[in-house]
Coordinates of C-alpha atoms in Angstrom, one line a residue:
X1 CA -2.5 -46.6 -21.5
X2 CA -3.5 -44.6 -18.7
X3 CA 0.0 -44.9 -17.6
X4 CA 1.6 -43.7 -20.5
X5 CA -1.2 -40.6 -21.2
X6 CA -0.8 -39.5 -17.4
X7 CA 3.2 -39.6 -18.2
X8 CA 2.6 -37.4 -21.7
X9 CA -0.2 -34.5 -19.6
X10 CA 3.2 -34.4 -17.0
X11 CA 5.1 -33.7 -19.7
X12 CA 3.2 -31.5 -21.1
X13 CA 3.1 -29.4 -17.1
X14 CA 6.4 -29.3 -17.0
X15 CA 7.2 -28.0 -20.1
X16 CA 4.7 -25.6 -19.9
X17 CA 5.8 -24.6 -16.3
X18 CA 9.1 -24.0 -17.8
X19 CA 8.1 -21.6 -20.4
X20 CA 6.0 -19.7 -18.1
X21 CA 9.5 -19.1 -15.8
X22 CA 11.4 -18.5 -19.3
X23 CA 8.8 -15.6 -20.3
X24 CA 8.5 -13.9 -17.1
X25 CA 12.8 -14.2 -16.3
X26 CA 11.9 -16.2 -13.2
X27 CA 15.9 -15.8 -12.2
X28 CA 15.6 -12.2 -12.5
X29 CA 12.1 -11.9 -11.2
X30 CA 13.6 -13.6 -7.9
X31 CA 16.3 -11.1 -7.9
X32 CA 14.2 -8.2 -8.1
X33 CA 11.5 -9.6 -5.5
X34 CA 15.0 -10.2 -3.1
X35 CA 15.6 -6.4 -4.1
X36 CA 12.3 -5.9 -2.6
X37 CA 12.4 -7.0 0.6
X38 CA 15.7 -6.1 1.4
X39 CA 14.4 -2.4 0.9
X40 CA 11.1 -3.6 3.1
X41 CA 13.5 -4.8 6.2
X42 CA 15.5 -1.2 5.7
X43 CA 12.1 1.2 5.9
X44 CA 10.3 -1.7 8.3
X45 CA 10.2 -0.5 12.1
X46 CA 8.2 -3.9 12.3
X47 CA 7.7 -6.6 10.0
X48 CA 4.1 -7.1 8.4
X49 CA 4.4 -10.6 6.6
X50 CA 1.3 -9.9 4.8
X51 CA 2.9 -6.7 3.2
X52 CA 5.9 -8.9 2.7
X53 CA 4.1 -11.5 0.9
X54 CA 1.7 -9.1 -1.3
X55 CA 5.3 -6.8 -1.8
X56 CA 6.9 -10.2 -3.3
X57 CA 4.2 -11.4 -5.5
X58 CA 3.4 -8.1 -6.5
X59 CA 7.4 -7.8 -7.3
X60 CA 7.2 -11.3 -9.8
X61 CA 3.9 -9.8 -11.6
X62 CA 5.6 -6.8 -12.2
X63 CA 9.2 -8.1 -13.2
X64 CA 7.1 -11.1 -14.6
X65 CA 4.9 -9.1 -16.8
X66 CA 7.0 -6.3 -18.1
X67 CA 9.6 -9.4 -19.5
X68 CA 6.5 -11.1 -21.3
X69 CA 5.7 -7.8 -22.9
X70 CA 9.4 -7.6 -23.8
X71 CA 9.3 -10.7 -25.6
X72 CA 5.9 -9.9 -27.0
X73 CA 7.4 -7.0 -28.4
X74 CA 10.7 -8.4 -29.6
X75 CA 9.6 -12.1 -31.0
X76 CA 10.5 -11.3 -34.2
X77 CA 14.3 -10.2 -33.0
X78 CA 14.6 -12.5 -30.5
X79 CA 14.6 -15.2 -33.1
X80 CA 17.8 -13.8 -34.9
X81 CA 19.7 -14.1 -31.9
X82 CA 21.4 -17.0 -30.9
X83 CA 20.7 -16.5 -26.7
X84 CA 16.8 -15.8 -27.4
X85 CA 16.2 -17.7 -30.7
X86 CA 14.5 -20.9 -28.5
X87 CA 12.6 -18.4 -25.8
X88 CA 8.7 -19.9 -25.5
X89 CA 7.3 -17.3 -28.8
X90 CA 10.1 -17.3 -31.5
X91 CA 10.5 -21.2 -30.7
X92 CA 6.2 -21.4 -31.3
X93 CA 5.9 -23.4 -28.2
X94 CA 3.9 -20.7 -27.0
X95 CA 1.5 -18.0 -28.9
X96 CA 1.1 -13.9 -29.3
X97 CA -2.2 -14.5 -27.7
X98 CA -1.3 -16.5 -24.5
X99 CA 1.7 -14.5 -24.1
X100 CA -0.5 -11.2 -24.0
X101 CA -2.7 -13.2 -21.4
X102 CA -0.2 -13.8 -19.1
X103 CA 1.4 -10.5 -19.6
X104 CA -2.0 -8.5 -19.0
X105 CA -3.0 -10.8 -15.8
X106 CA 0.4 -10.7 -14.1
X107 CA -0.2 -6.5 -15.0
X108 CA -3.3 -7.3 -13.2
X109 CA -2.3 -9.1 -10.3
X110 CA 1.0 -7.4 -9.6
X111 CA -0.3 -4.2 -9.4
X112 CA -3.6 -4.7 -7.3
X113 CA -1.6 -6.7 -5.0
X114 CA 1.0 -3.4 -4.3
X115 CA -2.1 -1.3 -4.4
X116 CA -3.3 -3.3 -1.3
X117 CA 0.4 -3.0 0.4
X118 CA -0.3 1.1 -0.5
X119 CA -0.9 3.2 -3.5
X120 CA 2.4 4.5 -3.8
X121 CA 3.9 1.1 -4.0
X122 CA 1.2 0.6 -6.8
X123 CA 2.2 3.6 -8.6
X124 CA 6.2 3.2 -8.8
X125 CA 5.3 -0.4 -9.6
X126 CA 3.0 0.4 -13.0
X127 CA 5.5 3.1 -13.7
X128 CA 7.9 0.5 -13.9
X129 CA 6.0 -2.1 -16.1
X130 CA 5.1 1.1 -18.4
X131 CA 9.0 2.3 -18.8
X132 CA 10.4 -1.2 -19.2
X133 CA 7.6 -2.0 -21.9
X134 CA 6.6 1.3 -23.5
X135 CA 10.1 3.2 -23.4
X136 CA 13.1 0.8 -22.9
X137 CA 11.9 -1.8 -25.5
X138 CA 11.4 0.4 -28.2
X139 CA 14.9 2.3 -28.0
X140 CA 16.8 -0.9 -27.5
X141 CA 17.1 -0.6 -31.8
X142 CA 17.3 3.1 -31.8
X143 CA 19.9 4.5 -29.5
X144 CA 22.5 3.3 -26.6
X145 CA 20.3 5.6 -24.3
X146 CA 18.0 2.9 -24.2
X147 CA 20.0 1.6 -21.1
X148 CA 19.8 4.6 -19.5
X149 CA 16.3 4.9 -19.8
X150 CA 15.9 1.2 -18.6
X151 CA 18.2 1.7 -15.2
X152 CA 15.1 3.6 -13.9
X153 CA 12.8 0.3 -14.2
X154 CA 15.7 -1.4 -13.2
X155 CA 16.1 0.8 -9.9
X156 CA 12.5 1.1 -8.8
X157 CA 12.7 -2.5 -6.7
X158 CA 15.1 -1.5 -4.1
X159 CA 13.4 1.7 -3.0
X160 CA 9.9 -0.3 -3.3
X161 CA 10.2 -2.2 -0.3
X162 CA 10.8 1.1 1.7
X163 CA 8.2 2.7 -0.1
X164 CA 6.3 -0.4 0.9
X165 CA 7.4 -0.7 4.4
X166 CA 6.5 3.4 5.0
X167 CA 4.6 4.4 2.4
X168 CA 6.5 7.7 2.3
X169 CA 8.9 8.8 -0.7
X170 CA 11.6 10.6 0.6
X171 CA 16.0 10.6 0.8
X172 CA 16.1 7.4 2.2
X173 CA 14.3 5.6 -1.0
X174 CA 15.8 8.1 -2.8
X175 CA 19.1 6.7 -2.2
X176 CA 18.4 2.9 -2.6
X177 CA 17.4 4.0 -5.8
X178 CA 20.3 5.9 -7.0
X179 CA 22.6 3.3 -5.4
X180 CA 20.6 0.4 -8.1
X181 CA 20.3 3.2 -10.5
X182 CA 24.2 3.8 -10.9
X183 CA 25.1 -0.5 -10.0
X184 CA 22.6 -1.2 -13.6
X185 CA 25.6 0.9 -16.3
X186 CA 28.6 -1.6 -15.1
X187 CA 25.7 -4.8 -14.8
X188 CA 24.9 -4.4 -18.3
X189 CA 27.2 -2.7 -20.3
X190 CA 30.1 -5.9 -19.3
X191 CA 26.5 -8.1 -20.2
X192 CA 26.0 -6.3 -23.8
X193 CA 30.4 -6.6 -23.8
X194 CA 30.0 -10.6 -23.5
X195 CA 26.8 -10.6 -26.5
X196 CA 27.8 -7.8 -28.7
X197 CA 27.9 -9.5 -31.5
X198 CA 25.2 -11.6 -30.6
X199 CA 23.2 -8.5 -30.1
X200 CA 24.0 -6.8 -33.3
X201 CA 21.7 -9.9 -35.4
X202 CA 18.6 -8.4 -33.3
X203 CA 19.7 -4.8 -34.2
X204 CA 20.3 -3.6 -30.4
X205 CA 22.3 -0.9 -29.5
X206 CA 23.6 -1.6 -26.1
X207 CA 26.9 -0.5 -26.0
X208 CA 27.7 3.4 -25.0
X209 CA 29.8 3.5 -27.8
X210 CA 28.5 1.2 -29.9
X211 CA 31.7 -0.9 -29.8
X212 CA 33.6 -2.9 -27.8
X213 CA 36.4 0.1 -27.3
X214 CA 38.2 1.9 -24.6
X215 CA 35.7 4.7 -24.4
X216 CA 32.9 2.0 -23.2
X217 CA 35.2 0.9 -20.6
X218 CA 36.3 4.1 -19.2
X219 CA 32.3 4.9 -18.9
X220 CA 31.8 1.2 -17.0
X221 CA 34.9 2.2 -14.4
X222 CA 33.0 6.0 -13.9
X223 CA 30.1 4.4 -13.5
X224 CA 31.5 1.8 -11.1
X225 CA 32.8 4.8 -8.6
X226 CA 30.0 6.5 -8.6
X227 CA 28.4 3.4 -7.3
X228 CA 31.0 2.6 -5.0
X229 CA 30.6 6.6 -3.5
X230 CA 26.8 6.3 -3.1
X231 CA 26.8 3.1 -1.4
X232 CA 28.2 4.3 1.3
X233 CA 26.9 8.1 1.5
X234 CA 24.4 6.7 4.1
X235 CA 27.7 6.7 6.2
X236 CA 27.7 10.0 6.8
X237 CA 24.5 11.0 8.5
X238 CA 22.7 13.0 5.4
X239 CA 20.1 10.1 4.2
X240 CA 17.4 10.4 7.0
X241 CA 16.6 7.4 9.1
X242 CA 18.6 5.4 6.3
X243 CA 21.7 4.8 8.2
X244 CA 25.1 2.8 7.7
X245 CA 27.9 2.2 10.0
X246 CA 31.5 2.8 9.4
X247 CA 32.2 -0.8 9.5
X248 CA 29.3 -1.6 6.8
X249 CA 30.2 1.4 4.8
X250 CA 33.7 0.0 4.7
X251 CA 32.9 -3.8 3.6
X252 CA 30.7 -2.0 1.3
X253 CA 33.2 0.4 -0.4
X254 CA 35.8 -2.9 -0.6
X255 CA 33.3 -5.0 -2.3
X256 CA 32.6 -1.8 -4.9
X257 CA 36.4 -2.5 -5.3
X258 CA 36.1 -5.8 -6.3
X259 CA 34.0 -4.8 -9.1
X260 CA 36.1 -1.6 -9.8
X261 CA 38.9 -4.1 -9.9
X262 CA 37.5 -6.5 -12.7
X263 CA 36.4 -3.4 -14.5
X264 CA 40.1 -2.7 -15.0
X265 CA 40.7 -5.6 -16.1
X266 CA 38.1 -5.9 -18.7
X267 CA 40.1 -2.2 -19.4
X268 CA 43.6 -4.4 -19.9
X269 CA 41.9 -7.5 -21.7
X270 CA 39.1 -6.5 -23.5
X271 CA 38.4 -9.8 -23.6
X272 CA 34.9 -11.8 -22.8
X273 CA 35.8 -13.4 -20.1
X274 CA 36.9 -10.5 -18.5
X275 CA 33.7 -8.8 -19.0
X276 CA 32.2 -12.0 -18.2
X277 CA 33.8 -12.0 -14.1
X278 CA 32.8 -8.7 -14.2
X279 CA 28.9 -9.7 -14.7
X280 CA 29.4 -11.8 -11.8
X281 CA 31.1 -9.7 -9.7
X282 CA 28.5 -7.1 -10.2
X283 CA 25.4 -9.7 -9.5
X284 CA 27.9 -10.7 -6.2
X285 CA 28.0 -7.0 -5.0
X286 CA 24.4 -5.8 -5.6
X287 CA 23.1 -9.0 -3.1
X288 CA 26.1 -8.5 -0.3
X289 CA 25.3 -5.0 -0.8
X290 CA 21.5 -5.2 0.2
X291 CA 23.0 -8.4 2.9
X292 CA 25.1 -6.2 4.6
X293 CA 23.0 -3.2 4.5
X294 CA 19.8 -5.2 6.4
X295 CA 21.9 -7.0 8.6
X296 CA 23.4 -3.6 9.8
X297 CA 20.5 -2.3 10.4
X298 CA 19.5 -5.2 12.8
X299 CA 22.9 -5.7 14.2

């Protein structure tokens, strides 16, 4: 008996531990807090680990909290949608009210602890939670602009960790930022290509166009350069203390290609599986990007 009610309360963890990762996007949370410290190793002229620790649990509170608030928000949506239709709320394995409590104490937590690495870090961090939540949520039914408006949120990590590491705001997070700001159009737009139609049950507008046409395409490969040309303006000298070498630059500029390359295809095929290597591709670049960027710095 004991046996079988110890077995059923393990259970019981587990799923609940699963839901918790499923409300606060622990996969993208992770990618964020990597984000994070890749910007913390480029502004660090030493490394603090107990900056680097707050920085990274301050990063999943704030990634953590703004996605519960999202699904808060969008419960109702989310269970018209084939992808979100079994997420923790519109399933009922978990409730409004304990949603809200984990949303409000990762709010907490995440911002205290990047109040304690510096205020500035604090700041850029609530402005994110507040954009995601308050901004980018809403508009997601109301106008395509709504990815614009969320590729600021989305940007914020990477210039964190320098703003973290120095706690100045200056060219160099500057262009981290703008270099995630531009990467986020590609990223999503060949995600809202592969769930359009998925999308459209929920009422989102995600598309630039609002269809799966040439004219969203075209916008995805302009996008894409512009990425490309800012990833390697560090390069040339203008960014501050923010530096890349020619080599670097270069192996960054070819792995922009690669994704330049599968937005032409997607151009050709129009196809999901073209947007879908896309996706990848981009999620590929934007972690070799921030790999090579660090390791050139140290190297």
């Amino acid at each position: 008996m004991k046996t079988a009610v110890g077995t059923v309360k393990e259970a019981t963890d587990v799923s609940a531990f699963a839901d918790f990762k499923e409300i606060t996007k622990a996969r993208l949370a992770v990618s964020v807090v990597f984000s994070s410290i890749a910007g913390y190793f480029l502004g660090a002229d030493k490394i603090d680990f107990t900056v680097l620790l707050l920085l990274a649990f301050g990063g999943y509170c704030m990634v953590g909290a703004s996605n519960a608030f999202n699904q808060i928000i969008e419960k109702d949506l989310d269970a018209l949608m084939n992808r979100t239709k079994n997420r923790p709320i519109p399933s009922g394995r978990m409730t409004v009210t304990t949603a809200s409590v984990v949303a409000i104490a990762m709010t907490i937590a995440g911002i205290v602890s990047l109040y304690f690495v510096n205020p500035k870090t604090a700041m850029f961090g609530a402005i994110s939670i507040f954009l995601y939540t308050c901004v980018y949520t809403p508009l997601k039914t109301i106008t395509p602009l709504a990815v614009f408006v969320g590729a600021f949120p989305g940007a914020i990590p990477f210039m964190l960790g320098w703003v973290a590491a120095t706690n100045e705001f200056g060219i160099e997070p500057g262009t981290l930022f703008m270099i995630q700001f531009f990467w986020q159009f590609p990223h999503f737009w060949a995600l809202g290509w592969m769930l359009d139609e998925d999308y459209k049950k929920g009422g989102f507008k995600m598309l630039p166009t609002g269809k799966k046409d040439k004219g969203t395409i075209i916008q995805i490969i302009m996008y894409t350069v512009w990425m490309m040309l800012i990833s390697v303006v560090p390069a040339f000298g203008v960014t501050g203390t923010l530096q890349l070498s020619v080599v670097a630059a270069v192996i960054v500029f070819i792995m922009g290609g690669v994704m330049l390359f599968f937005a032409f295809r997607l151009f050709d095929n129009r196809d999901n599986a073209s947007a879908r290597k896309l996706m990848l591709a981009s999620v590929t670049y934007i972690t070799l990007m921030q790999v090579v960027y660090v390791v050139d710095k140290f190297v």
